């Protein structure tokens, strides 16, 4: 287990599609997952994708009881998701504020599917499927986007809603994160 460097937007490795995991329950995969949890926790993240620490594999972790960066978000179960497949439910989109450990200090308003089903495997190779909504659905879409080389500003419709967290949400102002 180790803290890993989080790559920042501008690094070409964040734009590369990730390869599916073929072998489960290996020491290498468990070590990768442990590094993702450690690195995510050290940065108070809600989720982290393998390419963000320079590993080009379809592995993401996410989840929290409460999160200082997203104080109004409902809890999301701690989840290891390998080779994810997402199926949106319905055509509607909902806007919400997102940040990313690869874009530190910034927030942007991004439209996402409010409800979806995702399936994939855990690090042991057990398949699972969940139907989720709200912030959980948003986090899954954000993290799996990393596996396609997509960062949230690339999803934004209006870059006027992109800025520094402390300027968008000054202390004392209504917190809409
Ligand atoms: Ni991110």
CSV table of C-alpha atoms and ligand atoms in Angstrom, one decimal:
chain,number,residue,atom,x,y,z
A,1,UNK,CA,0.0,0.0,0.0
A,2,UNK,CA,1.3,3.4,-0.9
A,3,UNK,CA,0.4,6.9,-1.7
A,4,UNK,CA,0.7,7.5,-5.4
A,5,UNK,CA,1.1,10.7,-7.3
A,6,UNK,CA,-2.2,11.9,-8.8
A,7,UNK,CA,-1.7,13.0,-12.4
A,8,UNK,CA,-3.0,16.4,-13.3
A,9,UNK,CA,-5.1,17.6,-16.3
A,10,UNK,CA,-2.7,18.3,-19.1
A,11,UNK,CA,-0.9,15.0,-18.6
A,12,UNK,CA,-1.5,13.0,-21.8
A,13,UNK,CA,-1.9,9.7,-19.8
A,14,UNK,CA,-5.2,11.0,-18.5
A,15,UNK,CA,-6.6,11.1,-22.1
A,16,UNK,CA,-5.7,7.5,-23.0
A,17,UNK,CA,-8.4,4.8,-22.9
A,18,UNK,CA,-7.8,2.1,-20.3
A,19,UNK,CA,-7.5,-1.6,-21.0
A,20,UNK,CA,-9.9,-4.1,-19.3
A,21,UNK,CA,-8.6,-6.3,-16.5
A,22,UNK,CA,-8.2,-9.9,-17.6
A,23,UNK,CA,-6.9,-11.5,-14.4
A,24,UNK,CA,-8.6,-11.1,-11.1
A,25,UNK,CA,-7.6,-11.8,-7.5
A,26,UNK,CA,-3.9,-11.2,-8.2
A,27,UNK,CA,-1.4,-9.5,-5.9
A,28,UNK,CA,-0.9,-6.8,-8.5
A,29,UNK,CA,-4.6,-6.0,-8.7
A,30,UNK,CA,-5.1,-6.0,-4.9
A,31,UNK,CA,-2.0,-3.7,-4.6
A,32,UNK,CA,-3.4,-1.3,-7.2
A,33,UNK,CA,-6.8,-1.2,-5.3
A,34,UNK,CA,-5.0,-0.5,-2.0
A,35,UNK,CA,-3.0,2.3,-3.6
A,36,UNK,CA,-6.2,3.8,-5.0
A,37,UNK,CA,-7.9,3.8,-1.6
A,38,UNK,CA,-4.8,5.2,0.2
A,39,UNK,CA,-4.3,7.9,-2.4
A,40,UNK,CA,-8.0,8.8,-2.5
A,41,UNK,CA,-8.2,9.1,1.3
A,42,UNK,CA,-5.1,11.2,1.5
A,43,UNK,CA,-6.7,13.8,-0.8
A,44,UNK,CA,-10.2,13.6,0.7
A,45,UNK,CA,-11.5,12.3,-2.6
A,46,UNK,CA,-14.9,10.8,-3.3
A,47,UNK,CA,-13.5,8.4,-5.9
A,48,UNK,CA,-10.3,7.7,-7.9
A,49,UNK,CA,-9.6,5.9,-11.2
A,50,UNK,CA,-6.5,3.9,-12.0
A,51,UNK,CA,-5.4,6.1,-14.9
A,52,UNK,CA,-5.2,9.0,-12.4
A,53,UNK,CA,-2.3,7.3,-10.7
A,54,UNK,CA,-0.8,6.3,-14.1
A,55,UNK,CA,-2.2,2.8,-14.4
A,56,UNK,CA,-3.9,2.2,-17.7
A,57,UNK,CA,-6.5,-0.3,-16.4
A,58,UNK,CA,-10.3,-0.3,-16.0
A,59,UNK,CA,-10.3,0.0,-12.2
A,60,UNK,CA,-12.1,2.6,-10.1
A,61,UNK,CA,-12.8,3.0,-6.4
A,62,UNK,CA,-15.3,5.3,-4.8
A,63,UNK,CA,-17.4,5.8,-1.7
A,64,UNK,CA,-17.7,7.7,1.6
A,65,UNK,CA,-19.8,8.1,4.6
A,66,UNK,CA,-19.4,11.8,4.4
A,67,UNK,CA,-17.1,13.9,2.4
A,68,UNK,CA,-15.7,17.4,3.2
A,69,UNK,CA,-15.4,18.2,-0.5
A,70,UNK,CA,-19.1,17.4,-1.1
A,71,UNK,CA,-20.8,18.2,2.3
A,72,UNK,CA,-24.3,17.8,1.0
A,73,UNK,CA,-23.8,14.5,-0.8
A,74,UNK,CA,-25.6,11.4,0.6
A,75,UNK,CA,-23.3,8.5,1.6
A,76,UNK,CA,-22.1,6.2,-1.2
A,77,UNK,CA,-21.0,2.7,-0.4
A,78,UNK,CA,-17.2,1.9,-0.6
A,79,UNK,CA,-16.9,0.2,-4.0
A,80,UNK,CA,-14.2,-1.4,-6.1
A,81,UNK,CA,-15.5,-1.5,-9.7
A,82,UNK,CA,-13.5,-3.3,-12.4
A,83,UNK,CA,-14.4,-3.3,-16.1
A,84,UNK,CA,-17.6,-1.2,-15.5
A,85,UNK,CA,-20.5,-1.1,-17.9
A,86,UNK,CA,-23.1,1.6,-17.4
A,87,UNK,CA,-26.6,1.7,-18.6
A,88,UNK,CA,-28.5,5.0,-18.2
A,89,UNK,CA,-32.2,4.7,-17.2
A,90,UNK,CA,-34.1,7.3,-19.1
A,91,UNK,CA,-33.0,10.2,-21.2
A,92,UNK,CA,-33.0,13.0,-18.7
A,93,UNK,CA,-29.9,14.8,-17.4
A,94,UNK,CA,-29.4,16.6,-14.2
A,95,UNK,CA,-26.8,19.3,-13.5
A,96,UNK,CA,-24.5,19.1,-10.4
A,97,UNK,CA,-21.1,20.3,-9.2
A,98,UNK,CA,-18.1,18.1,-9.6
A,99,UNK,CA,-14.5,18.3,-8.8
A,100,UNK,CA,-11.6,16.0,-9.6
A,101,UNK,CA,-8.3,15.2,-7.9
A,102,UNK,CA,-6.6,15.6,-11.3
A,103,UNK,CA,-8.0,19.2,-11.4
A,104,UNK,CA,-7.3,20.4,-7.8
A,105,UNK,CA,-9.2,23.3,-6.4
A,106,UNK,CA,-11.7,23.6,-9.3
A,107,UNK,CA,-15.4,22.8,-9.6
A,108,UNK,CA,-17.6,22.6,-12.6
A,109,UNK,CA,-21.3,22.2,-13.3
A,110,UNK,CA,-21.9,18.9,-15.3
A,111,UNK,CA,-25.0,17.3,-16.7
A,112,UNK,CA,-25.2,13.6,-15.9
A,113,UNK,CA,-27.8,10.8,-16.0
A,114,UNK,CA,-29.6,10.9,-12.6
A,115,UNK,CA,-30.4,7.2,-12.7
A,116,UNK,CA,-28.5,4.2,-14.1
A,117,UNK,CA,-27.5,0.6,-13.7
A,118,UNK,CA,-23.9,-0.3,-13.5
A,119,UNK,CA,-22.3,-3.7,-13.5
A,120,UNK,CA,-18.8,-4.9,-13.3
A,121,UNK,CA,-16.5,-7.0,-11.0
A,122,UNK,CA,-14.8,-6.5,-7.7
A,123,UNK,CA,-11.0,-7.2,-7.4
A,124,UNK,CA,-11.8,-10.9,-6.6
A,125,UNK,CA,-13.7,-11.3,-9.9
A,126,UNK,CA,-17.1,-11.4,-8.3
A,127,UNK,CA,-19.7,-9.9,-10.7
A,128,UNK,CA,-22.2,-7.4,-9.3
A,129,UNK,CA,-24.8,-5.0,-10.5
A,130,UNK,CA,-26.5,-2.0,-8.9
A,131,UNK,CA,-29.2,0.5,-9.9
A,132,UNK,CA,-28.4,3.9,-8.4
A,133,UNK,CA,-29.4,7.5,-8.5
A,134,UNK,CA,-28.3,10.9,-7.3
A,135,UNK,CA,-24.7,11.5,-6.3
A,136,UNK,CA,-23.9,7.8,-6.4
A,137,UNK,CA,-24.9,7.8,-10.1
A,138,UNK,CA,-22.8,11.0,-10.7
A,139,UNK,CA,-19.7,9.5,-9.1
A,140,UNK,CA,-19.9,6.3,-11.2
A,141,UNK,CA,-20.2,8.3,-14.4
A,142,UNK,CA,-17.3,10.6,-13.4
A,143,UNK,CA,-15.0,7.8,-12.5
A,144,UNK,CA,-15.8,5.6,-15.5
A,145,UNK,CA,-15.3,8.6,-17.8
A,146,UNK,CA,-11.6,8.5,-16.6
A,147,UNK,CA,-11.3,5.0,-18.1
A,148,UNK,CA,-12.2,6.6,-21.5
A,149,UNK,CA,-9.8,9.5,-21.1
A,150,UNK,CA,-12.7,11.9,-20.4
A,151,UNK,CA,-12.3,14.6,-17.8
A,152,UNK,CA,-15.4,16.5,-16.5
A,153,UNK,CA,-14.6,19.8,-18.2
A,154,UNK,CA,-14.9,18.0,-21.5
A,155,UNK,CA,-18.6,17.2,-20.5
A,156,UNK,CA,-19.4,20.8,-19.6
A,157,UNK,CA,-22.0,22.8,-21.6
A,158,UNK,CA,-21.0,26.2,-20.3
A,159,UNK,CA,-17.5,26.9,-19.1
A,160,UNK,CA,-18.8,30.0,-17.2
A,161,UNK,CA,-19.8,27.4,-14.6
A,162,UNK,CA,-16.1,26.3,-14.2
A,163,UNK,CA,-13.9,27.9,-11.6
A,164,UNK,CA,-12.0,27.8,-8.3
A,165,UNK,CA,-14.0,26.3,-5.4
A,166,UNK,CA,-13.2,29.2,-3.1
A,167,UNK,CA,-14.4,31.7,-5.6
A,168,UNK,CA,-17.5,29.8,-6.6
A,169,UNK,CA,-18.4,29.0,-3.0
A,170,UNK,CA,-17.0,31.7,-0.7
A,171,UNK,CA,-17.3,31.0,3.0
A,172,UNK,CA,-20.6,32.1,4.3
A,173,UNK,CA,-22.3,32.0,1.0
A,174,UNK,CA,-25.1,29.5,0.3
A,175,UNK,CA,-23.3,26.2,-0.3
A,176,UNK,CA,-24.7,24.6,-3.4
A,177,UNK,CA,-22.0,21.9,-3.9
B,1,LIG,NI1,-11.9,12.7,-11.4
